[in-house]
Amino acid sequence: MAMIPSFFNNRRGSSIFDTFSAFDIWDPLKDFPFTSPNSLISRENSAFVNTRIDWKETPEAHVFVADLPGLKKEEVKVEIEDDRVLQISGERNVEKENKNDTWHRVERSCGKFLRRFRLPENAKMDQVKASMENGVLTVTVPKEEVKKPEVKAIEISS
C-alpha cells in the first residue's frame, strides 16, 4: 500500500494517490468543445478531428487513402475546386438510442468530417478517380509528365 496521500478526491474513495484515477477527474483539455467525452459537441466533431488521410506521391500520381470504417460510398463526397483543392467530406450518422439502453462507453465517432488538400501544379484535375472498398477510400490524382529540360553540351574553345 502506497504511503502518498491523495491529492485528488478520487472516485474510488481511497485516500491513496492513484495516478490513473487522477486522469478520470482532471482533464486539462476540458474547456475545448471537441474533447469532453460527455458533450454532444464532442460526438458531432470527433469524426472531423479523427479522420486520418494519408497522401503519397508516386511517379505517376498523388494518392490519398482515408480510413472511413462503417461508411458507404454514398455517404462520402470527393470534390475538386477550381483553385486546385481536393475536398473529401462525409457524415457518419448517430446511432439511434433506445431509452432502456445503458451506455458504458461511446468511442466511435459520428458527425460530419471535412478535409481539404491543395494539389500541386502537376496534378491532372480532369482525371481524378476515387474508389471505396471495405471502408477505405482511395483517391488517385494523376500527374502530368514533367518534361526534363534538354541538355545541350557546349564546346569550350581555347
PDB file of C-alpha atoms in Angstrom:
ATOM      1  CA  MET A   1       0.000   0.000   0.000  1.00  0.00           C
ATOM      2  CA  ALA A   2       1.386   3.381  -1.037  1.00  0.00           C
ATOM      3  CA  MET A   3       2.036   5.985   1.624  1.00  0.00           C
ATOM      4  CA  ILE A   4       1.452   9.010  -0.608  1.00  0.00           C
ATOM      5  CA  PRO A   5      -1.728  10.878   0.304  1.00  0.00           C
ATOM      6  CA  SER A   6      -4.315  11.575  -2.363  1.00  0.00           C
ATOM      7  CA  PHE A   7      -4.153  14.996  -3.973  1.00  0.00           C
ATOM      8  CA  PHE A   8      -7.422  14.297  -5.716  1.00  0.00           C
ATOM      9  CA  ASN A   9     -10.646  13.164  -4.176  1.00  0.00           C
ATOM     10  CA  ASN A  10     -10.667  10.154  -6.443  1.00  0.00           C
ATOM     11  CA  ARG A  11     -13.810   8.234  -7.320  1.00  0.00           C
ATOM     12  CA  ARG A  12     -12.672   5.014  -5.777  1.00  0.00           C
ATOM     13  CA  GLY A  13     -12.989   6.546  -2.335  1.00  0.00           C
ATOM     14  CA  SER A  14      -9.419   5.651  -1.486  1.00  0.00           C
ATOM     15  CA  SER A  15      -7.026   8.010   0.256  1.00  0.00           C
ATOM     16  CA  ILE A  16      -4.153   6.608  -1.833  1.00  0.00           C
ATOM     17  CA  PHE A  17      -2.810   8.663  -4.717  1.00  0.00           C
ATOM     18  CA  ASP A  18      -3.598   6.746  -7.876  1.00  0.00           C
ATOM     19  CA  THR A  19      -2.036   8.252 -10.981  1.00  0.00           C
ATOM     20  CA  PHE A  20      -4.562   6.702 -13.321  1.00  0.00           C
ATOM     21  CA  SER A  21      -7.626   7.781 -11.374  1.00  0.00           C
ATOM     22  CA  ALA A  22      -6.325  11.357 -11.472  1.00  0.00           C
ATOM     23  CA  PHE A  23      -6.941  11.396 -15.216  1.00  0.00           C
ATOM     24  CA  ASP A  24     -10.567  10.434 -14.606  1.00  0.00           C
ATOM     25  CA  ILE A  25     -11.022  13.572 -12.524  1.00  0.00           C
ATOM     26  CA  TRP A  26      -8.766  16.202 -14.044  1.00  0.00           C
ATOM     27  CA  ASP A  27      -8.985  16.857 -17.772  1.00  0.00           C
ATOM     28  CA  PRO A  28      -6.531  19.533 -18.943  1.00  0.00           C
ATOM     29  CA  LEU A  29      -8.467  19.929 -22.201  1.00  0.00           C
ATOM     30  CA  LYS A  30     -11.934  20.035 -20.672  1.00  0.00           C
ATOM     31  CA  ASP A  31     -12.612  23.569 -21.968  1.00  0.00           C
ATOM     32  CA  PHE A  32     -12.144  22.548 -25.591  1.00  0.00           C
ATOM     33  CA  PRO A  33     -15.508  21.542 -27.099  1.00  0.00           C
ATOM     34  CA  PHE A  34     -14.185  18.535 -29.000  1.00  0.00           C
ATOM     35  CA  THR A  35     -12.501  16.777 -26.101  1.00  0.00           C
ATOM     36  CA  SER A  36     -15.197  16.386 -23.479  1.00  0.00           C
ATOM     37  CA  PRO A  37     -16.434  12.787 -23.616  1.00  0.00           C
ATOM     38  CA  ASN A  38     -19.863  13.739 -22.268  1.00  0.00           C
ATOM     39  CA  SER A  39     -20.737  16.615 -24.584  1.00  0.00           C
ATOM     40  CA  LEU A  40     -22.886  16.400 -27.693  1.00  0.00           C
ATOM     41  CA  ILE A  41     -20.424  18.750 -29.396  1.00  0.00           C
ATOM     42  CA  SER A  42     -17.719  16.162 -28.813  1.00  0.00           C
ATOM     43  CA  ARG A  43     -19.671  13.446 -30.573  1.00  0.00           C
ATOM     44  CA  GLU A  44     -20.504  15.707 -33.514  1.00  0.00           C
ATOM     45  CA  ASN A  45     -16.957  16.985 -34.029  1.00  0.00           C
ATOM     46  CA  SER A  46     -14.960  13.893 -33.188  1.00  0.00           C
ATOM     47  CA  ALA A  47     -15.362  12.400 -36.663  1.00  0.00           C
ATOM     48  CA  PHE A  48     -13.921  15.618 -38.094  1.00  0.00           C
ATOM     49  CA  VAL A  49     -10.990  15.516 -35.706  1.00  0.00           C
ATOM     50  CA  ASN A  50     -10.248  11.804 -36.152  1.00  0.00           C
ATOM     51  CA  THR A  51     -10.486  11.419 -39.935  1.00  0.00           C
ATOM     52  CA  ARG A  52      -6.980  10.382 -40.905  1.00  0.00           C
ATOM     53  CA  ILE A  53      -5.834  10.608 -44.512  1.00  0.00           C
ATOM     54  CA  ASP A  54      -2.513   9.528 -45.998  1.00  0.00           C
ATOM     55  CA  TRP A  55      -1.120  11.352 -49.037  1.00  0.00           C
ATOM     56  CA  LYS A  56       1.649   9.739 -51.022  1.00  0.00           C
ATOM     57  CA  GLU A  57       3.217  10.729 -54.309  1.00  0.00           C
ATOM     58  CA  THR A  58       4.252   8.114 -56.835  1.00  0.00           C
ATOM     59  CA  PRO A  59       5.973   8.821 -60.156  1.00  0.00           C
ATOM     60  CA  GLU A  60       2.541   8.667 -61.854  1.00  0.00           C
ATOM     61  CA  ALA A  61       0.084  10.141 -59.349  1.00  0.00           C
ATOM     62  CA  HIS A  62      -0.812  11.642 -55.988  1.00  0.00           C
ATOM     63  CA  VAL A  63      -2.705   9.021 -53.957  1.00  0.00           C
ATOM     64  CA  PHE A  64      -4.919   9.834 -50.970  1.00  0.00           C
ATOM     65  CA  VAL A  65      -6.077   6.993 -48.702  1.00  0.00           C
ATOM     66  CA  ALA A  66      -8.679   7.558 -45.969  1.00  0.00           C
ATOM     67  CA  ASP A  67      -9.923   5.058 -43.408  1.00  0.00           C
ATOM     68  CA  LEU A  68     -13.681   5.557 -43.162  1.00  0.00           C
ATOM     69  CA  PRO A  69     -14.950   2.441 -41.366  1.00  0.00           C
ATOM     70  CA  GLY A  70     -18.677   1.897 -41.448  1.00  0.00           C
ATOM     71  CA  LEU A  71     -19.347   4.439 -44.202  1.00  0.00           C
ATOM     72  CA  LYS A  72     -20.864   3.645 -47.580  1.00  0.00           C
ATOM     73  CA  LYS A  73     -19.672   5.385 -50.731  1.00  0.00           C
ATOM     74  CA  GLU A  74     -22.996   7.242 -50.867  1.00  0.00           C
ATOM     75  CA  GLU A  75     -22.116   8.919 -47.544  1.00  0.00           C
ATOM     76  CA  VAL A  76     -18.787  10.304 -48.822  1.00  0.00           C
ATOM     77  CA  LYS A  77     -18.165  13.185 -51.260  1.00  0.00           C
ATOM     78  CA  VAL A  78     -14.961  13.803 -53.202  1.00  0.00           C
ATOM     79  CA  GLU A  79     -14.797  17.186 -54.923  1.00  0.00           C
ATOM     80  CA  ILE A  80     -12.235  19.245 -56.815  1.00  0.00           C
ATOM     81  CA  GLU A  81     -12.449  23.023 -56.588  1.00  0.00           C
ATOM     82  CA  ASP A  82     -11.207  25.428 -59.269  1.00  0.00           C
ATOM     83  CA  ASP A  83      -8.245  26.551 -57.213  1.00  0.00           C
ATOM     84  CA  ARG A  84      -6.690  23.041 -57.209  1.00  0.00           C
ATOM     85  CA  VAL A  85      -8.211  21.950 -53.905  1.00  0.00           C
ATOM     86  CA  LEU A  86      -9.252  18.349 -53.280  1.00  0.00           C
ATOM     87  CA  GLN A  87     -12.068  18.154 -50.733  1.00  0.00           C
ATOM     88  CA  ILE A  88     -13.115  14.911 -49.025  1.00  0.00           C
ATOM     89  CA  SER A  89     -16.208  15.108 -46.841  1.00  0.00           C
ATOM     90  CA  GLY A  90     -18.978  12.982 -45.439  1.00  0.00           C
ATOM     91  CA  GLU A  91     -21.139  12.205 -42.477  1.00  0.00           C
ATOM     92  CA  ARG A  92     -21.382   9.335 -40.042  1.00  0.00           C
ATOM     93  CA  ASN A  93     -24.869   9.321 -38.515  1.00  0.00           C
ATOM     94  CA  VAL A  94     -25.578   8.941 -34.811  1.00  0.00           C
ATOM     95  CA  GLU A  95     -26.880   5.522 -33.847  1.00  0.00           C
ATOM     96  CA  LYS A  96     -30.475   5.644 -32.672  1.00  0.00           C
ATOM     97  CA  GLU A  97     -30.642   5.389 -28.905  1.00  0.00           C
ATOM     98  CA  ASN A  98     -33.151   3.292 -27.038  1.00  0.00           C
ATOM     99  CA  LYS A  99     -34.300   4.838 -23.746  1.00  0.00           C
ATOM    100  CA  ASN A 100     -33.863   1.463 -21.995  1.00  0.00           C
ATOM    101  CA  ASP A 101     -30.211   1.068 -23.052  1.00  0.00           C
ATOM    102  CA  THR A 102     -27.375   1.841 -20.679  1.00  0.00           C
ATOM    103  CA  TRP A 103     -24.262   3.081 -22.437  1.00  0.00           C
ATOM    104  CA  HIS A 104     -20.984   2.272 -20.689  1.00  0.00           C
ATOM    105  CA  ARG A 105     -18.671   3.795 -23.271  1.00  0.00           C
ATOM    106  CA  VAL A 106     -19.070   5.732 -26.520  1.00  0.00           C
ATOM    107  CA  GLU A 107     -15.832   5.807 -28.507  1.00  0.00           C
ATOM    108  CA  ARG A 108     -16.970   5.528 -32.119  1.00  0.00           C
ATOM    109  CA  SER A 109     -17.156   8.926 -33.692  1.00  0.00           C
ATOM    110  CA  CYS A 110     -20.129  10.314 -35.534  1.00  0.00           C
ATOM    111  CA  GLY A 111     -20.941  13.524 -37.293  1.00  0.00           C
ATOM    112  CA  LYS A 112     -19.550  15.380 -40.279  1.00  0.00           C
ATOM    113  CA  PHE A 113     -15.967  15.422 -41.427  1.00  0.00           C
ATOM    114  CA  LEU A 114     -14.182  17.563 -43.990  1.00  0.00           C
ATOM    115  CA  ARG A 115     -10.577  17.504 -45.187  1.00  0.00           C
ATOM    116  CA  ARG A 116      -9.058  19.752 -47.851  1.00  0.00           C
ATOM    117  CA  PHE A 117      -5.748  19.445 -49.693  1.00  0.00           C
ATOM    118  CA  ARG A 118      -4.172  21.944 -52.096  1.00  0.00           C
ATOM    119  CA  LEU A 119      -2.887  19.978 -55.060  1.00  0.00           C
ATOM    120  CA  PRO A 120       0.396  20.799 -56.789  1.00  0.00           C
ATOM    121  CA  GLU A 121       0.616  22.329 -60.264  1.00  0.00           C
ATOM    122  CA  ASN A 122       1.366  18.985 -61.932  1.00  0.00           C
ATOM    123  CA  ALA A 123      -1.988  17.421 -60.929  1.00  0.00           C
ATOM    124  CA  LYS A 124      -4.325  16.468 -63.780  1.00  0.00           C
ATOM    125  CA  MET A 125      -7.520  17.858 -62.302  1.00  0.00           C
ATOM    126  CA  ASP A 126      -9.770  16.394 -65.005  1.00  0.00           C
ATOM    127  CA  GLN A 127      -8.628  12.776 -64.479  1.00  0.00           C
ATOM    128  CA  VAL A 128      -9.203  12.283 -60.743  1.00  0.00           C
ATOM    129  CA  LYS A 129     -10.539   8.840 -59.791  1.00  0.00           C
ATOM    130  CA  ALA A 130     -11.974   7.647 -56.458  1.00  0.00           C
ATOM    131  CA  SER A 131     -12.853   4.168 -55.208  1.00  0.00           C
ATOM    132  CA  MET A 132     -14.023   2.762 -51.896  1.00  0.00           C
ATOM    133  CA  GLU A 133     -13.584  -0.776 -50.664  1.00  0.00           C
ATOM    134  CA  ASN A 134     -14.118  -2.148 -47.145  1.00  0.00           C
ATOM    135  CA  GLY A 135     -14.329   1.346 -45.621  1.00  0.00           C
ATOM    136  CA  VAL A 136     -11.108   2.569 -47.263  1.00  0.00           C
ATOM    137  CA  LEU A 137     -11.403   5.474 -49.700  1.00  0.00           C
ATOM    138  CA  THR A 138      -8.659   5.822 -52.312  1.00  0.00           C
ATOM    139  CA  VAL A 139      -8.444   8.972 -54.430  1.00  0.00           C
ATOM    140  CA  THR A 140      -5.923   8.972 -57.270  1.00  0.00           C
ATOM    141  CA  VAL A 141      -4.883  12.232 -58.904  1.00  0.00           C
ATOM    142  CA  PRO A 142      -2.693  11.562 -61.972  1.00  0.00           C
ATOM    143  CA  LYS A 143       0.319  13.772 -62.555  1.00  0.00           C
ATOM    144  CA  GLU A 144       1.371  15.473 -65.760  1.00  0.00           C
ATOM    145  CA  GLU A 145       4.663  14.280 -67.133  1.00  0.00           C
ATOM    146  CA  VAL A 146       7.402  16.634 -66.216  1.00  0.00           C
ATOM    147  CA  LYS A 147       9.392  17.416 -69.310  1.00  0.00           C
ATOM    148  CA  LYS A 148      13.027  17.218 -68.476  1.00  0.00           C
ATOM    149  CA  PRO A 149      14.909  20.149 -69.906  1.00  0.00           C
ATOM    150  CA  GLU A 150      17.008  19.239 -72.893  1.00  0.00           C
ATOM    151  CA  VAL A 151      20.654  19.431 -72.026  1.00  0.00           C
ATOM    152  CA  LYS A 152      22.941  20.588 -74.778  1.00  0.00           C
ATOM    153  CA  ALA A 153      26.680  20.284 -74.383  1.00  0.00           C
ATOM    154  CA  ILE A 154      28.608  23.426 -75.224  1.00  0.00           C
ATOM    155  CA  GLU A 155      32.096  23.065 -76.598  1.00  0.00           C
ATOM    156  CA  ILE A 156      34.642  25.168 -74.797  1.00  0.00           C
ATOM    157  CA  SER A 157      37.075  26.923 -77.048  1.00  0.00           C
ATOM    158  CA  SER A 158      40.574  27.899 -76.028  1.00  0.00           C
TER     159      SER A 158
END
